[in-house]
Amino acid sequence: MTVSRPWIGLIRVLTTDDPGVLGAHERLLRLAYPGLAVRTACIPDQPRGVHDEVSLAAAAPKVARLAGELAEGGAAAVIISCCADPGLELCRAAVSVPVIGAGRAAAAMALLPGGPVGVLGLTTEVPLPVVQVLGRALHRSAAPHGVRTTLDLMKADAMDACIKAARELRAAGARVILVACTGMSTAGVTARLRQELSLPVIDPVLAAGGAAITMLAHEGVIAGCAS
Amino acid sequence: MTVSRPWIGLIRVLTTDDPGVLGAHERLLRLAYPGLAVRTACIPDQPRGVHDEVSLAAAAPKVARLAGELAEGGAAAVIISCCADPGLELCRAAVSVPVIGAGRAAAAMALLPGGPVGVLGLTTEVPLPVVQVLGRALHRSAAPHGVRTTLDLMKADAMDACIKAARELRAAGARVILVACTGMSTAGVTARLRQELSLPVIDPVLAAGGAAITMLAHEGVIAGCAS
């Protein structure tokens, strides 16, 4: 008899058929939470991902459709791996399993240490779910100089620009850094910032994974452990 | 060679030498997060726990002292298993490992589903850390009729009183129920409310466990899985 382990569906909002790119967040989650079973899918026709109002609006119904397919296929929970949480409300109307938006999850986890939260993103415009959850804990935001899209994060000096921006947040009084771009998770920015800053640095992909595990634990569903 | 697994120190703010009572939250965490290594300790001289301003103030330095001992003994993180988070700031000044207050953790997790949060406690006075983290998401609070202390939760009609109070929160518009008393975790109230209410119900002990696992994952420390 085969007993299937509970698994989490992870939705990428970047269209790609490169398995390395597609599986990047799934790999981060499996490293951080050993034994966590994750299956990744991406929305169609958005090779540049979600980067403005138009692409956000376009993504929402696609994310909800994909969440429905993942839940129907047996996902115990669904993660939307984007800090703008595109389609989160539509997903919740469509499926009965927990749906975790990386934006809300990162903001919730950023409230744990206490103290003003500095938000590092691709732009200084903080994603709405992050604003809503942080409330008065939102201190200020910063963006790395010369980086406009997720793809720019792969450039040689992008890491230094991210570190510089995060240091500015710390100098301005932030006591927690929230990384509000899952592309920065892929690029290894979060891990590096922890070394450089000696402050709690919240990664949106890891936050979403921890939130999903916590919500499933409440339902008596055990995720995140090899059986 | 013995490789020691990372473990989480859990602080009870109720003084007891009954191993069943002392280990109650540890057992909940191990069930929900298999393989999680937890060691419990309790503060001295508070057989009635933390239940008012005076007992809260008395607990704070004791909790910080205990956190120091647990961290010195090798705890990878420390959980304060009380929704008033007694001594949280003192702990953070005293130790370098992550310290998770059950109050802040429950409130952070209650923000994940979105929507107004109803807080169920022993009194209608919402613990300060919960107020601070919930911000505008805090909808209203309720307390079970006839229940004044943790010990009252063991009485025959306490469960029904808790369910009734939670239903009132739902009727008043709450879309998430936050259980702001870890004694209700011990008494099995949270699990029962989930069955009765068909709403997300956040348990402070499980929330604290998930928060600790998430924070440790950020540091590259793997907790919550049998090795």
mmCIF file of N, CA, C and O in Angstrom, chain B residues 142-220:
data_model
loop_
_atom_site.group_PDB
_atom_site.id
_atom_site.type_symbol
_atom_site.label_atom_id
_atom_site.label_comp_id
_atom_site.label_asym_id
_atom_site.label_seq_id
_atom_site.Cartn_x
_atom_site.Cartn_y
_atom_site.Cartn_z
ATOM 1 N N ALA B 142 -13.856 38.266 23.570
ATOM 2 C CA ALA B 142 -14.890 37.612 24.365
ATOM 3 C C ALA B 142 -14.225 36.672 25.357
ATOM 4 O O ALA B 142 -13.084 36.246 25.152
ATOM 5 N N ALA B 143 -14.944 36.377 26.436
ATOM 6 C CA ALA B 143 -14.442 35.444 27.444
ATOM 7 C C ALA B 143 -15.558 34.470 27.792
ATOM 8 O O ALA B 143 -16.737 34.838 27.768
ATOM 9 N N PRO B 144 -15.204 33.222 28.076
ATOM 10 C CA PRO B 144 -16.240 32.238 28.428
ATOM 11 C C PRO B 144 -16.871 32.568 29.771
ATOM 12 O O PRO B 144 -16.168 32.875 30.737
ATOM 13 N N HIS B 145 -18.184 32.512 29.827
ATOM 14 C CA HIS B 145 -18.926 32.805 31.046
ATOM 15 C C HIS B 145 -18.568 31.787 32.136
ATOM 16 O O HIS B 145 -18.511 30.591 31.878
ATOM 17 N N GLY B 146 -18.304 32.294 33.343
ATOM 18 C CA GLY B 146 -18.046 31.407 34.480
ATOM 19 C C GLY B 146 -16.617 30.901 34.570
ATOM 20 O O GLY B 146 -16.302 30.111 35.452
ATOM 21 N N VAL B 147 -15.768 31.346 33.653
ATOM 22 C CA VAL B 147 -14.365 30.913 33.680
ATOM 23 C C VAL B 147 -13.494 32.118 34.019
ATOM 24 O O VAL B 147 -13.534 33.130 33.322
ATOM 25 N N ARG B 148 -12.756 32.028 35.114
ATOM 26 C CA ARG B 148 -11.924 33.162 35.525
ATOM 27 C C ARG B 148 -10.441 32.827 35.451
ATOM 28 O O ARG B 148 -9.613 33.687 35.151
ATOM 29 N N THR B 149 -10.085 31.601 35.753
ATOM 30 C CA THR B 149 -8.672 31.217 35.761
ATOM 31 C C THR B 149 -8.484 29.977 34.898
ATOM 32 O O THR B 149 -9.453 29.321 34.497
ATOM 33 N N THR B 150 -7.215 29.664 34.635
ATOM 34 C CA THR B 150 -6.878 28.474 33.865
ATOM 35 C C THR B 150 -7.503 27.227 34.482
ATOM 36 O O THR B 150 -7.973 26.337 33.773
ATOM 37 N N LEU B 151 -7.521 27.179 35.816
ATOM 38 C CA LEU B 151 -8.043 26.001 36.510
ATOM 39 C C LEU B 151 -9.534 25.798 36.236
ATOM 40 O O LEU B 151 -10.009 24.669 36.145
ATOM 41 N N ASP B 152 -10.280 26.922 36.074
ATOM 42 C CA ASP B 152 -11.711 26.827 35.768
ATOM 43 C C ASP B 152 -11.966 26.113 34.446
ATOM 44 O O ASP B 152 -13.055 25.582 34.213
ATOM 45 N N LEU B 153 -10.956 26.121 33.554
ATOM 46 C CA LEU B 153 -11.137 25.489 32.236
ATOM 47 C C LEU B 153 -11.330 23.980 32.349
ATOM 48 O O LEU B 153 -11.755 23.328 31.401
ATOM 49 N N MET B 154 -10.962 23.432 33.491
ATOM 50 C CA MET B 154 -11.123 22.000 33.691
ATOM 51 C C MET B 154 -12.535 21.623 34.167
ATOM 52 O O MET B 154 -12.879 20.458 34.239
ATOM 53 N N LYS B 155 -13.343 22.633 34.467
ATOM 54 C CA LYS B 155 -14.710 22.363 34.940
ATOM 55 C C LYS B 155 -15.578 21.833 33.795
ATOM 56 O O LYS B 155 -15.319 22.088 32.615
ATOM 57 N N ALA B 156 -16.652 21.140 34.188
ATOM 58 C CA ALA B 156 -17.484 20.402 33.229
ATOM 59 C C ALA B 156 -18.044 21.278 32.103
ATOM 60 O O ALA B 156 -18.060 20.878 30.944
ATOM 61 N N ASP B 157 -18.513 22.473 32.438
ATOM 62 C CA ASP B 157 -19.200 23.265 31.416
ATOM 63 C C ASP B 157 -18.304 24.329 30.765
ATOM 64 O O ASP B 157 -18.789 25.163 29.992
ATOM 65 N N ALA B 158 -17.012 24.262 31.047
ATOM 66 C CA ALA B 158 -16.105 25.281 30.513
ATOM 67 C C ALA B 158 -16.009 25.207 28.991
ATOM 68 O O ALA B 158 -15.995 26.238 28.309
ATOM 69 N N MET B 159 -15.945 24.000 28.442
ATOM 70 C CA MET B 159 -15.837 23.864 26.987
ATOM 71 C C MET B 159 -17.034 24.491 26.286
ATOM 72 O O MET B 159 -16.879 25.245 25.319
ATOM 73 N N ASP B 160 -18.236 24.202 26.794
ATOM 74 C CA ASP B 160 -19.434 24.787 26.191
ATOM 75 C C ASP B 160 -19.410 26.316 26.269
ATOM 76 O O ASP B 160 -19.816 27.001 25.324
ATOM 77 N N ALA B 161 -18.910 26.828 27.387
ATOM 78 C CA ALA B 161 -18.838 28.287 27.546
ATOM 79 C C ALA B 161 -17.851 28.892 26.538
ATOM 80 O O ALA B 161 -18.096 29.971 25.985
ATOM 81 N N CYS B 162 -16.758 28.191 26.291
ATOM 82 C CA CYS B 162 -15.780 28.671 25.307
ATOM 83 C C CYS B 162 -16.384 28.673 23.898
ATOM 84 O O CYS B 162 -16.217 29.627 23.131
ATOM 85 N N ILE B 163 -17.086 27.596 23.560
ATOM 86 C CA ILE B 163 -17.709 27.501 22.235
ATOM 87 C C ILE B 163 -18.735 28.615 22.054
ATOM 88 O O ILE B 163 -18.796 29.273 21.008
ATOM 89 N N LYS B 164 -19.524 28.852 23.111
ATOM 90 C CA LYS B 164 -20.553 29.901 23.042
ATOM 91 C C LYS B 164 -19.910 31.276 22.808
ATOM 92 O O LYS B 164 -20.360 32.055 21.954
ATOM 93 N N ALA B 165 -18.837 31.554 23.541
ATOM 94 C CA ALA B 165 -18.166 32.854 23.402
ATOM 95 C C ALA B 165 -17.567 33.002 22.004
ATOM 96 O O ALA B 165 -17.629 34.079 21.380
ATOM 97 N N ALA B 166 -16.997 31.929 21.466
ATOM 98 C CA ALA B 166 -16.407 31.995 20.127
ATOM 99 C C ALA B 166 -17.495 32.199 19.074
ATOM 100 O O ALA B 166 -17.300 32.930 18.094
ATOM 101 N N ARG B 167 -18.649 31.553 19.283
ATOM 102 C CA ARG B 167 -19.762 31.740 18.340
ATOM 103 C C ARG B 167 -20.250 33.182 18.340
ATOM 104 O O ARG B 167 -20.647 33.726 17.310
ATOM 105 N N GLU B 168 -20.208 33.799 19.521
ATOM 106 C CA GLU B 168 -20.599 35.213 19.599
ATOM 107 C C GLU B 168 -19.634 36.083 18.801
ATOM 108 O O GLU B 168 -20.033 37.019 18.131
ATOM 109 N N LEU B 169 -18.351 35.736 18.873
ATOM 110 C CA LEU B 169 -17.359 36.480 18.089
ATOM 111 C C LEU B 169 -17.654 36.332 16.592
ATOM 112 O O LEU B 169 -17.605 37.309 15.835
ATOM 113 N N ARG B 170 -17.957 35.118 16.175
ATOM 114 C CA ARG B 170 -18.265 34.890 14.759
ATOM 115 C C ARG B 170 -19.522 35.658 14.353
ATOM 116 O O ARG B 170 -19.559 36.300 13.294
ATOM 117 N N ALA B 171 -20.547 35.599 15.203
ATOM 118 C CA ALA B 171 -21.804 36.299 14.891
ATOM 119 C C ALA B 171 -21.577 37.804 14.782
ATOM 120 O O ALA B 171 -22.260 38.496 14.022
ATOM 121 N N ALA B 172 -20.580 38.300 15.517
ATOM 122 C CA ALA B 172 -20.304 39.739 15.509
ATOM 123 C C ALA B 172 -19.378 40.132 14.356
ATOM 124 O O ALA B 172 -18.999 41.295 14.234
ATOM 125 N N GLY B 173 -19.008 39.164 13.524
ATOM 126 C CA GLY B 173 -18.243 39.512 12.329
ATOM 127 C C GLY B 173 -16.808 39.019 12.275
ATOM 128 O O GLY B 173 -16.115 39.248 11.282
ATOM 129 N N ALA B 174 -16.347 38.349 13.334
ATOM 130 C CA ALA B 174 -14.967 37.824 13.290
ATOM 131 C C ALA B 174 -14.865 36.751 12.217
ATOM 132 O O ALA B 174 -15.776 35.950 12.049
ATOM 133 N N ARG B 175 -13.767 36.768 11.485
ATOM 134 C CA ARG B 175 -13.544 35.757 10.447
ATOM 135 C C ARG B 175 -12.351 34.868 10.779
ATOM 136 O O ARG B 175 -12.025 33.915 10.046
ATOM 137 N N VAL B 176 -11.678 35.189 11.865
ATOM 138 C CA VAL B 176 -10.581 34.383 12.414
ATOM 139 C C VAL B 176 -10.747 34.448 13.932
ATOM 140 O O VAL B 176 -11.060 35.512 14.464
ATOM 141 N N ILE B 177 -10.564 33.304 14.609
ATOM 142 C CA ILE B 177 -10.605 33.312 16.072
ATOM 143 C C ILE B 177 -9.188 33.081 16.594
ATOM 144 O O ILE B 177 -8.524 32.125 16.213
ATOM 145 N N LEU B 178 -8.722 33.987 17.442
ATOM 146 C CA LEU B 178 -7.421 33.849 18.083
ATOM 147 C C LEU B 178 -7.664 33.443 19.534
ATOM 148 O O LEU B 178 -8.355 34.161 20.274
ATOM 149 N N VAL B 179 -7.123 32.314 19.916
ATOM 150 C CA VAL B 179 -7.253 31.866 21.301
ATOM 151 C C VAL B 179 -6.075 32.457 22.085
ATOM 152 O O VAL B 179 -4.927 32.066 21.880
ATOM 153 N N ALA B 180 -6.378 33.418 22.958
ATOM 154 C CA ALA B 180 -5.330 34.197 23.617
ATOM 155 C C ALA B 180 -5.095 33.715 25.037
ATOM 156 O O ALA B 180 -4.967 34.502 25.971
ATOM 157 N N CYS B 181 -5.038 32.410 25.204
ATOM 158 C CA CYS B 181 -4.773 31.821 26.514
ATOM 159 C C CYS B 181 -4.207 30.428 26.281
ATOM 160 O O CYS B 181 -4.907 29.561 25.743
ATOM 161 N N THR B 182 -2.959 30.217 26.670
ATOM 162 C CA THR B 182 -2.351 28.905 26.411
ATOM 163 C C THR B 182 -2.970 27.821 27.293
ATOM 164 O O THR B 182 -2.837 26.640 26.987
ATOM 165 N N GLY B 183 -3.670 28.222 28.351
ATOM 166 C CA GLY B 183 -4.421 27.252 29.149
ATOM 167 C C GLY B 183 -5.533 26.610 28.320
ATOM 168 O O GLY B 183 -5.898 25.448 28.532
ATOM 169 N N MET B 184 -6.082 27.358 27.378
ATOM 170 C CA MET B 184 -7.115 26.799 26.488
ATOM 171 C C MET B 184 -6.505 25.780 25.525
ATOM 172 O O MET B 184 -7.193 24.857 25.081
ATOM 173 N N SER B 185 -5.220 25.969 25.190
ATOM 174 C CA SER B 185 -4.528 24.955 24.384
ATOM 175 C C SER B 185 -4.468 23.655 25.172
ATOM 176 O O SER B 185 -4.804 22.578 24.663
ATOM 177 N N THR B 186 -4.023 23.754 26.422
ATOM 178 C CA THR B 186 -3.917 22.584 27.300
ATOM 179 C C THR B 186 -5.250 21.871 27.407
ATOM 180 O O THR B 186 -5.321 20.639 27.375
ATOM 181 N N ALA B 187 -6.325 22.646 27.534
ATOM 182 C CA ALA B 187 -7.655 22.076 27.759
ATOM 183 C C ALA B 187 -8.304 21.564 26.470
ATOM 184 O O ALA B 187 -9.435 21.069 26.504
ATOM 185 N N GLY B 188 -7.619 21.688 25.332
ATOM 186 C CA GLY B 188 -8.168 21.160 24.086
ATOM 187 C C GLY B 188 -9.246 22.027 23.464
ATOM 188 O O GLY B 188 -9.963 21.605 22.547
ATOM 189 N N VAL B 189 -9.339 23.277 23.939
ATOM 190 C CA VAL B 189 -10.392 24.171 23.450
ATOM 191 C C VAL B 189 -10.199 24.489 21.965
ATOM 192 O O VAL B 189 -11.156 24.473 21.176
ATOM 193 N N THR B 190 -8.959 24.754 21.582
ATOM 194 C CA THR B 190 -8.698 25.196 20.210
ATOM 195 C C THR B 190 -9.149 24.157 19.186
ATOM 196 O O THR B 190 -9.820 24.479 18.203
ATOM 197 N N ALA B 191 -8.765 22.904 19.438
ATOM 198 C CA ALA B 191 -9.118 21.837 18.496
ATOM 199 C C ALA B 191 -10.638 21.719 18.372
ATOM 200 O O ALA B 191 -11.176 21.580 17.268
ATOM 201 N N ARG B 192 -11.318 21.808 19.506
ATOM 202 C CA ARG B 192 -12.772 21.685 19.496
ATOM 203 C C ARG B 192 -13.430 22.854 18.756
ATOM 204 O O ARG B 192 -14.391 22.667 18.003
ATOM 205 N N LEU B 193 -12.891 24.061 18.947
ATOM 206 C CA LEU B 193 -13.469 25.231 18.283
ATOM 207 C C LEU B 193 -13.389 25.104 16.767
ATOM 208 O O LEU B 193 -14.290 25.528 16.044
ATOM 209 N N ARG B 194 -12.305 24.534 16.275
ATOM 210 C CA ARG B 194 -12.156 24.359 14.822
ATOM 211 C C ARG B 194 -13.284 23.495 14.268
ATOM 212 O O ARG B 194 -13.807 23.771 13.185
ATOM 213 N N GLN B 195 -13.623 22.446 15.007
ATOM 214 C CA GLN B 195 -14.710 21.562 14.559
ATOM 215 C C GLN B 195 -16.056 22.293 14.580
ATOM 216 O O GLN B 195 -16.875 22.130 13.693
ATOM 217 N N GLU B 196 -16.252 23.093 15.624
ATOM 218 C CA GLU B 196 -17.564 23.693 15.845
ATOM 219 C C GLU B 196 -17.820 24.917 14.979
ATOM 220 O O GLU B 196 -18.958 25.228 14.665
ATOM 221 N N LEU B 197 -16.767 25.630 14.607
ATOM 222 C CA LEU B 197 -16.977 26.962 14.037
ATOM 223 C C LEU B 197 -16.750 27.091 12.532
ATOM 224 O O LEU B 197 -17.199 28.054 11.929
ATOM 225 N N SER B 198 -16.030 26.155 11.930
ATOM 226 C CA SER B 198 -15.694 26.285 10.502
ATOM 227 C C SER B 198 -15.049 27.634 10.189
ATOM 228 O O SER B 198 -15.382 28.268 9.187
ATOM 229 N N LEU B 199 -14.179 28.057 11.070
ATOM 230 C CA LEU B 199 -13.389 29.279 10.846
ATOM 231 C C LEU B 199 -11.951 28.925 11.198
ATOM 232 O O LEU B 199 -11.710 27.993 11.966
ATOM 233 N N PRO B 200 -10.973 29.661 10.656
ATOM 234 C CA PRO B 200 -9.613 29.467 11.159
ATOM 235 C C PRO B 200 -9.549 29.836 12.644
ATOM 236 O O PRO B 200 -10.020 30.899 13.031
ATOM 237 N N VAL B 201 -9.027 28.921 13.439
ATOM 238 C CA VAL B 201 -8.868 29.147 14.877
ATOM 239 C C VAL B 201 -7.376 28.999 15.185
ATOM 240 O O VAL B 201 -6.790 27.955 14.908
ATOM 241 N N ILE B 202 -6.781 30.056 15.711
ATOM 242 C CA ILE B 202 -5.333 30.045 15.939
ATOM 243 C C ILE B 202 -5.032 29.681 17.391
ATOM 244 O O ILE B 202 -5.501 30.341 18.320
ATOM 245 N N ASP B 203 -4.222 28.640 17.541
ATOM 246 C CA ASP B 203 -3.801 28.163 18.860
ATOM 247 C C ASP B 203 -2.453 28.801 19.211
ATOM 248 O O ASP B 203 -1.514 28.736 18.415
ATOM 249 N N PRO B 204 -2.336 29.402 20.389
ATOM 250 C CA PRO B 204 -1.089 30.122 20.706
ATOM 251 C C PRO B 204 0.136 29.213 20.841
ATOM 252 O O PRO B 204 1.242 29.633 20.511
ATOM 253 N N VAL B 205 -0.059 27.986 21.325
ATOM 254 C CA VAL B 205 1.096 27.085 21.469
ATOM 255 C C VAL B 205 1.574 26.617 20.089
ATOM 256 O O VAL B 205 2.778 26.653 19.791
ATOM 257 N N LEU B 206 0.633 26.220 19.240
ATOM 258 C CA LEU B 206 1.014 25.786 17.887
ATOM 259 C C LEU B 206 1.591 26.947 17.081
ATOM 260 O O LEU B 206 2.527 26.766 16.288
ATOM 261 N N ALA B 207 1.025 28.133 17.263
ATOM 262 C CA ALA B 207 1.550 29.313 16.564
ATOM 263 C C ALA B 207 2.981 29.588 16.992
ATOM 264 O O ALA B 207 3.852 29.872 16.154
ATOM 265 N N ALA B 208 3.243 29.476 18.288
ATOM 266 C CA ALA B 208 4.601 29.725 18.788
ATOM 267 C C ALA B 208 5.579 28.684 18.235
ATOM 268 O O ALA B 208 6.711 29.014 17.863
ATOM 269 N N GLY B 209 5.133 27.436 18.177
ATOM 270 C CA GLY B 209 5.984 26.389 17.625
ATOM 271 C C GLY B 209 6.313 26.638 16.163
ATOM 272 O O GLY B 209 7.482 26.550 15.742
ATOM 273 N N GLY B 210 5.304 26.981 15.387
ATOM 274 C CA GLY B 210 5.521 27.258 13.963
ATOM 275 C C GLY B 210 6.419 28.476 13.763
ATOM 276 O O GLY B 210 7.271 28.507 12.865
ATOM 277 N N ALA B 211 6.224 29.481 14.613
ATOM 278 C CA ALA B 211 7.057 30.691 14.525
ATOM 279 C C ALA B 211 8.513 30.355 14.840
ATOM 280 O O ALA B 211 9.442 30.823 14.166
ATOM 281 N N ALA B 212 8.724 29.517 15.853
ATOM 282 C CA ALA B 212 10.096 29.149 16.226
ATOM 283 C C ALA B 212 10.766 28.356 15.100
ATOM 284 O O ALA B 212 11.923 28.622 14.738
ATOM 285 N N ILE B 213 10.032 27.417 14.525
ATOM 286 C CA ILE B 213 10.584 26.625 13.411
ATOM 287 C C ILE B 213 10.943 27.549 12.242
ATOM 288 O O ILE B 213 11.997 27.403 11.617
ATOM 289 N N THR B 214 10.074 28.508 11.972
ATOM 290 C CA THR B 214 10.310 29.442 10.859
ATOM 291 C C THR B 214 11.540 30.303 11.109
ATOM 292 O O THR B 214 12.375 30.508 10.215
ATOM 293 N N MET B 215 11.656 30.821 12.328
ATOM 294 C CA MET B 215 12.812 31.668 12.642
ATOM 295 C C MET B 215 14.106 30.866 12.580
ATOM 296 O O MET B 215 15.127 31.365 12.111
ATOM 297 N N LEU B 216 14.069 29.632 13.053
ATOM 298 C CA LEU B 216 15.269 28.797 13.000
ATOM 299 C C LEU B 216 15.624 28.448 11.551
ATOM 300 O O LEU B 216 16.810 28.404 11.198
ATOM 301 N N ALA B 217 14.609 28.201 10.725
ATOM 302 C CA ALA B 217 14.871 27.909 9.310
ATOM 303 C C ALA B 217 15.633 29.065 8.663
ATOM 304 O O ALA B 217 16.514 28.857 7.829
ATOM 305 N N HIS B 218 15.301 30.291 9.067
ATOM 306 C CA HIS B 218 16.012 31.462 8.544
ATOM 307 C C HIS B 218 17.492 31.445 8.917
ATOM 308 O O HIS B 218 18.327 32.007 8.218
ATOM 309 N N GLU B 219 17.797 30.827 10.050
ATOM 310 C CA GLU B 219 19.200 30.786 10.497
ATOM 311 C C GLU B 219 19.900 29.527 10.004
ATOM 312 O O GLU B 219 21.041 29.265 10.381
ATOM 313 N N GLY B 220 19.193 28.740 9.203
ATOM 314 C CA GLY B 220 19.799 27.507 8.711
ATOM 315 C C GLY B 220 19.772 26.393 9.748
ATOM 316 O O GLY B 220 20.437 25.374 9.577
#
